[in-house]
Amino acid sequence: RLDNHDRFGTEPTYRFTASYLFPQTQTRLKGTYGKGFKAPSLYQLYSQYGSRNLGAAKSEGWDMGVEQSLVDKKVTLGLTYFENAFDNLIDFDSVNSKYRNIASAATRGVESTISVRPWEILAFQLGYTYTDTEDKTTGKDLLRRPQHKLSFTADCRVREKGNVKLNVLYVGKRDDNDFDNMTYSTTRVTLGGYTLVNLAASYDLTKQLQLFGRLENLGDVHYEEVAGWGTMGFGAYGGVKLSF
């Protein structure tokens, strides 16, 4: 067997970024453009679900946005439009239970943010992303890509050495293929949206020693990221971090 480097060789990728700030109005214009390349993994090529005929996926994307600072930089508004085009995108074909290349696919959308820092120790951020996707072969949406995603974060510093962060994430409905083990067939289904609430905290005992902990999925929400596969419910984690 040839490894991926021998089979697919090398491919140059690049990314250009630009940004300009208008000092008088505190308005920043920004944009990026780049190309990507991803060879299929050994699992996608040689496993029982793999296909040795897979080609490498290539992508091209750009975005353009604006940021505006207000109230002595205590408030920042942001809006970005983005587009991505994919050739030979690697996806799983549930009908044949094999990985395959999608001839062409595209995503486009808008991302908006608002950041507020009323005091030095406290910051809030609200973000919303709308994404439109299309499999150019079928005309349908790409699987497992939600159109709507919303996030809220509150970050608070406590007595110089402590930090508490609250995060709320909403992921909207998205399509997926549901596999039937009895008939070995698939049905296109819509997965419901879900909201997760997570809480994290840390405290620096010394410059080298930090205590940390986090609570995930506080509402013990039952949801699926992949049709037929459950996810973790409420979880609590903690530890000690030592730096040298």
Tab-separated table of N, CA and C in Angstrom, residues 107-203:
chain	number	residue	atom	x	y	z
A	107	THR	N	-20.662	26.457	0.863
A	107	THR	CA	-21.264	27.021	2.066
A	107	THR	C	-21.119	28.537	2.003
A	108	ARG	N	-22.092	29.212	2.551
A	108	ARG	CA	-22.036	30.678	2.601
A	108	ARG	C	-22.872	31.122	3.794
A	109	GLY	N	-22.553	32.293	4.301
A	109	GLY	CA	-23.332	32.733	5.447
A	109	GLY	C	-22.839	34.024	6.045
A	110	VAL	N	-23.412	34.345	7.192
A	110	VAL	CA	-23.110	35.598	7.890
A	110	VAL	C	-22.854	35.294	9.360
A	111	GLU	N	-21.838	35.928	9.904
A	111	GLU	CA	-21.522	35.795	11.325
A	111	GLU	C	-21.554	37.175	11.962
A	112	SER	N	-22.307	37.304	13.039
A	112	SER	CA	-22.404	38.595	13.730
A	112	SER	C	-22.048	38.413	15.194
A	113	THR	N	-21.412	39.407	15.772
A	113	THR	CA	-21.006	39.363	17.173
A	113	THR	C	-21.216	40.724	17.832
A	114	ILE	N	-21.436	40.687	19.130
A	114	ILE	CA	-21.444	41.902	19.941
A	114	ILE	C	-20.728	41.584	21.244
A	115	SER	N	-19.731	42.381	21.553
A	115	SER	CA	-18.947	42.206	22.775
A	115	SER	C	-19.133	43.441	23.650
A	116	VAL	N	-19.371	43.209	24.937
A	116	VAL	CA	-19.586	44.310	25.886
A	116	VAL	C	-18.708	44.073	27.104
A	117	ARG	N	-17.923	45.081	27.483
A	117	ARG	CA	-17.107	45.018	28.694
A	117	ARG	C	-17.445	46.239	29.554
A	118	PRO	N	-18.486	46.122	30.410
A	118	PRO	CA	-18.894	47.273	31.223
A	118	PRO	C	-17.853	47.653	32.262
A	119	TRP	N	-17.132	46.644	32.792
A	119	TRP	CA	-16.044	46.867	33.721
A	119	TRP	C	-14.857	46.005	33.306
A	120	GLU	N	-13.705	46.326	33.837
A	120	GLU	CA	-12.484	45.611	33.450
A	120	GLU	C	-12.565	44.133	33.813
A	121	ILE	N	-13.295	43.809	34.863
A	121	ILE	CA	-13.324	42.416	35.333
A	121	ILE	C	-14.458	41.593	34.704
A	122	LEU	N	-15.327	42.239	33.918
A	122	LEU	CA	-16.508	41.546	33.416
A	122	LEU	C	-16.677	41.793	31.921
A	123	ALA	N	-16.938	40.706	31.164
A	123	ALA	CA	-17.129	40.832	29.722
A	123	ALA	C	-18.233	39.878	29.271
A	124	PHE	N	-19.008	40.333	28.278
A	124	PHE	CA	-20.057	39.523	27.682
A	124	PHE	C	-19.838	39.465	26.173
A	125	GLN	N	-20.194	38.338	25.585
A	125	GLN	CA	-20.122	38.231	24.128
A	125	GLN	C	-21.302	37.405	23.623
A	126	LEU	N	-21.966	37.938	22.617
A	126	LEU	CA	-23.085	37.260	21.978
A	126	LEU	C	-22.755	37.084	20.499
A	127	GLY	N	-22.902	35.866	19.990
A	127	GLY	CA	-22.580	35.597	18.598
A	127	GLY	C	-23.667	34.795	17.917
A	128	TYR	N	-23.894	35.101	16.639
A	128	TYR	CA	-24.883	34.370	15.842
A	128	TYR	C	-24.297	34.081	14.467
A	129	THR	N	-24.472	32.843	14.000
A	129	THR	CA	-23.984	32.447	12.687
A	129	THR	C	-25.114	31.810	11.883
A	130	TYR	N	-25.320	32.323	10.674
A	130	TYR	CA	-26.249	31.719	9.728
A	130	TYR	C	-25.436	31.094	8.609
A	131	THR	N	-25.663	29.805	8.332
A	131	THR	CA	-24.905	29.099	7.310
A	131	THR	C	-25.854	28.397	6.344
A	132	ASP	N	-25.669	28.665	5.058
A	132	ASP	CA	-26.422	27.999	3.999
A	132	ASP	C	-25.470	27.058	3.274
A	133	THR	N	-25.846	25.783	3.146
A	133	THR	CA	-24.976	24.791	2.516
A	133	THR	C	-25.693	24.113	1.358
A	134	GLU	N	-24.908	23.579	0.415
A	134	GLU	CA	-25.509	22.886	-0.720
A	134	GLU	C	-24.557	21.845	-1.282
A	135	ASP	N	-25.069	20.635	-1.429
A	135	ASP	CA	-24.392	19.598	-2.192
A	135	ASP	C	-24.764	19.838	-3.650
A	136	LYS	N	-23.806	20.254	-4.479
A	136	LYS	CA	-24.094	20.627	-5.854
A	136	LYS	C	-24.596	19.457	-6.691
A	137	THR	N	-24.314	18.228	-6.235
A	137	THR	CA	-24.768	17.057	-6.976
A	137	THR	C	-26.251	16.792	-6.764
A	138	THR	N	-26.707	16.898	-5.511
A	138	THR	CA	-28.101	16.582	-5.186
A	138	THR	C	-28.971	17.819	-5.016
A	139	GLY	N	-28.343	18.966	-4.777
A	139	GLY	CA	-29.102	20.179	-4.509
A	139	GLY	C	-29.594	20.282	-3.083
A	140	LYS	N	-29.270	19.292	-2.246
A	140	LYS	CA	-29.713	19.281	-0.857
A	140	LYS	C	-28.672	19.908	0.062
A	141	ASP	N	-29.099	20.207	1.303
A	141	ASP	CA	-28.172	20.725	2.305
A	141	ASP	C	-27.139	19.657	2.655
A	142	LEU	N	-25.945	20.089	3.026
A	142	LEU	CA	-24.953	19.152	3.531
A	142	LEU	C	-25.411	18.616	4.883
A	143	LEU	N	-25.033	17.387	5.184
A	143	LEU	CA	-25.464	16.754	6.413
A	143	LEU	C	-24.768	17.374	7.628
A	144	ARG	N	-25.491	17.446	8.729
A	144	ARG	CA	-24.972	17.823	10.043
A	144	ARG	C	-24.438	19.251	10.100
A	145	ARG	N	-24.898	20.098	9.195
A	145	ARG	CA	-24.515	21.516	9.234
A	145	ARG	C	-25.743	22.342	9.593
A	146	PRO	N	-25.821	22.881	10.804
A	146	PRO	CA	-26.994	23.675	11.188
A	146	PRO	C	-27.006	25.021	10.481
A	147	GLN	N	-28.206	25.467	10.131
A	147	GLN	CA	-28.326	26.801	9.554
A	147	GLN	C	-28.105	27.875	10.606
A	148	HIS	N	-28.563	27.611	11.822
A	148	HIS	CA	-28.518	28.628	12.876
A	148	HIS	C	-27.694	28.141	14.067
A	149	LYS	N	-26.815	29.002	14.527
A	149	LYS	CA	-26.029	28.713	15.723
A	149	LYS	C	-25.888	30.010	16.516
A	150	LEU	N	-26.162	29.917	17.823
A	150	LEU	CA	-26.143	31.093	18.687
A	150	LEU	C	-25.350	30.775	19.944
A	151	SER	N	-24.499	31.702	20.372
A	151	SER	CA	-23.704	31.480	21.575
A	151	SER	C	-23.661	32.741	22.430
A	152	PHE	N	-23.596	32.517	23.739
A	152	PHE	CA	-23.469	33.611	24.700
A	152	PHE	C	-22.410	33.226	25.716
A	153	THR	N	-21.494	34.154	26.015
A	153	THR	CA	-20.431	33.909	26.982
A	153	THR	C	-20.339	35.083	27.952
A	154	ALA	N	-20.260	34.761	29.238
A	154	ALA	CA	-20.008	35.760	30.279
A	154	ALA	C	-18.725	35.361	30.990
A	155	ASP	N	-17.777	36.294	31.066
A	155	ASP	CA	-16.460	36.009	31.635
A	155	ASP	C	-16.193	37.013	32.756
A	156	CYS	N	-15.923	36.486	33.952
A	156	CYS	CA	-15.739	37.364	35.106
A	156	CYS	C	-14.459	37.008	35.850
A	157	ARG	N	-13.639	37.996	36.116
A	157	ARG	CA	-12.435	37.798	36.915
A	157	ARG	C	-12.773	38.070	38.378
A	158	VAL	N	-12.346	37.172	39.259
A	158	VAL	CA	-12.689	37.262	40.678
A	158	VAL	C	-11.409	37.459	41.497
A	159	ARG	N	-11.302	38.596	42.166
A	159	ARG	CA	-10.194	38.880	43.076
A	159	ARG	C	-8.824	38.599	42.462
A	160	GLU	N	-8.641	39.011	41.232
A	160	GLU	CA	-7.357	38.944	40.530
A	160	GLU	C	-6.901	37.524	40.193
A	161	LYS	N	-7.119	36.592	41.091
A	161	LYS	CA	-6.586	35.243	40.880
A	161	LYS	C	-7.620	34.244	40.363
A	162	GLY	N	-8.892	34.609	40.404
A	162	GLY	CA	-9.940	33.683	40.004
A	162	GLY	C	-10.636	34.107	38.730
A	163	ASN	N	-11.263	33.142	38.071
A	163	ASN	CA	-11.998	33.422	36.848
A	163	ASN	C	-13.197	32.478	36.755
A	164	VAL	N	-14.341	33.022	36.379
A	164	VAL	CA	-15.554	32.230	36.189
A	164	VAL	C	-16.098	32.541	34.792
A	165	LYS	N	-16.437	31.475	34.046
A	165	LYS	CA	-16.942	31.660	32.685
A	165	LYS	C	-18.208	30.834	32.488
A	166	LEU	N	-19.251	31.496	32.015
A	166	LEU	CA	-20.523	30.851	31.688
A	166	LEU	C	-20.705	30.874	30.182
A	167	ASN	N	-21.062	29.718	29.603
A	167	ASN	CA	-21.273	29.642	28.160
A	167	ASN	C	-22.608	28.966	27.873
A	168	VAL	N	-23.378	29.588	27.002
A	168	VAL	CA	-24.646	29.020	26.543
A	168	VAL	C	-24.564	28.874	25.023
A	169	LEU	N	-24.817	27.678	24.523
A	169	LEU	CA	-24.705	27.398	23.087
A	169	LEU	C	-26.006	26.807	22.564
A	170	TYR	N	-26.542	27.410	21.520
A	170	TYR	CA	-27.713	26.865	20.838
A	170	TYR	C	-27.309	26.427	19.441
A	171	VAL	N	-27.631	25.185	19.090
A	171	VAL	CA	-27.385	24.635	17.756
A	171	VAL	C	-28.730	24.270	17.157
A	172	GLY	N	-29.031	24.800	15.967
A	172	GLY	CA	-30.332	24.598	15.359
A	172	GLY	C	-30.487	23.261	14.661
A	173	LYS	N	-31.620	23.079	14.029
A	173	LYS	CA	-31.925	21.846	13.315
A	173	LYS	C	-30.942	21.622	12.163
A	174	ARG	N	-30.692	20.354	11.835
A	174	ARG	CA	-29.843	20.020	10.709
A	174	ARG	C	-30.201	18.626	10.216
A	175	ASP	N	-29.914	18.372	8.948
A	175	ASP	CA	-30.244	17.088	8.334
A	175	ASP	C	-29.171	16.050	8.627
A	176	ASP	N	-29.590	14.786	8.642
A	176	ASP	CA	-28.659	13.675	8.782
A	176	ASP	C	-29.309	12.438	8.175
A	177	ASN	N	-28.538	11.372	7.992
A	177	ASN	CA	-29.060	10.103	7.525
A	177	ASN	C	-29.201	9.152	8.709
A	178	ASP	N	-30.394	8.579	8.880
A	178	ASP	CA	-30.657	7.621	9.946
A	178	ASP	C	-30.562	6.208	9.366
A	179	PHE	N	-29.643	5.406	9.907
A	179	PHE	CA	-29.390	4.056	9.390
A	179	PHE	C	-30.239	3.030	10.135
A	180	ASP	N	-30.942	2.173	9.380
A	180	ASP	CA	-31.788	1.130	9.944
A	180	ASP	C	-31.020	-0.189	9.924
A	181	ASN	N	-30.683	-0.702	11.119
A	181	ASN	CA	-29.909	-1.949	11.198
A	181	ASN	C	-30.690	-3.167	10.718
A	182	MET	N	-32.012	-3.078	10.720
A	182	MET	CA	-32.825	-4.220	10.306
A	182	MET	C	-32.891	-4.338	8.787
A	183	THR	N	-33.087	-3.210	8.112
A	183	THR	CA	-33.251	-3.237	6.652
A	183	THR	C	-31.996	-2.782	5.916
A	184	TYR	N	-30.983	-2.308	6.658
A	184	TYR	CA	-29.740	-1.792	6.073
A	184	TYR	C	-30.017	-0.665	5.071
A	185	SER	N	-30.999	0.155	5.411
A	185	SER	CA	-31.338	1.285	4.562
A	185	SER	C	-31.213	2.566	5.374
A	186	THR	N	-31.195	3.672	4.694
A	186	THR	CA	-31.081	4.956	5.378
A	186	THR	C	-32.262	5.844	5.013
A	187	THR	N	-32.617	6.697	5.954
A	187	THR	CA	-33.672	7.681	5.745
A	187	THR	C	-33.142	9.043	6.139
A	188	ARG	N	-33.361	10.030	5.284
A	188	ARG	CA	-32.924	11.382	5.621
A	188	ARG	C	-33.867	11.956	6.667
A	189	VAL	N	-33.306	12.399	7.779
A	189	VAL	CA	-34.103	12.896	8.892
A	189	VAL	C	-33.593	14.271	9.295
A	190	THR	N	-34.391	14.947	10.115
A	190	THR	CA	-33.997	16.250	10.659
A	190	THR	C	-33.761	16.107	12.151
A	191	LEU	N	-32.549	16.401	12.590
A	191	LEU	CA	-32.218	16.353	14.005
A	191	LEU	C	-32.670	17.655	14.675
A	192	GLY	N	-33.260	17.534	15.849
A	192	GLY	CA	-33.762	18.706	16.551
A	192	GLY	C	-32.643	19.585	17.098
A	193	GLY	N	-32.954	20.841	17.295
A	193	GLY	CA	-31.984	21.749	17.892
A	193	GLY	C	-31.819	21.481	19.376
A	194	TYR	N	-30.764	22.018	19.952
A	194	TYR	CA	-30.520	21.824	21.383
A	194	TYR	C	-29.759	23.020	21.948
A	195	THR	N	-29.861	23.162	23.264
A	195	THR	CA	-29.173	24.245	23.972
A	195	THR	C	-28.367	23.661	25.115
A	196	LEU	N	-27.095	24.014	25.190
A	196	LEU	CA	-26.207	23.541	26.245
A	196	LEU	C	-25.756	24.713	27.110
A	197	VAL	N	-25.681	24.467	28.410
A	197	VAL	CA	-25.178	25.460	29.360
A	197	VAL	C	-23.965	24.862	30.062
A	198	ASN	N	-22.835	25.549	29.988
A	198	ASN	CA	-21.593	25.081	30.593
A	198	ASN	C	-21.027	26.156	31.514
A	199	LEU	N	-20.404	25.714	32.601
A	199	LEU	CA	-19.821	26.643	33.573
A	199	LEU	C	-18.405	26.181	33.909
A	200	ALA	N	-17.449	27.112	33.876
A	200	ALA	CA	-16.059	26.776	34.187
A	200	ALA	C	-15.495	27.807	35.155
A	201	ALA	N	-14.567	27.365	35.993
A	201	ALA	CA	-13.937	28.259	36.961
A	201	ALA	C	-12.500	27.828	37.197
A	202	SER	N	-11.659	28.793	37.565
A	202	SER	CA	-10.265	28.494	37.889
A	202	SER	C	-9.784	29.471	38.958
A	203	TYR	N	-8.769	29.037	39.697
A	203	TYR	CA	-8.194	29.897	40.740
A	203	TYR	C	-6.709	29.618	40.848
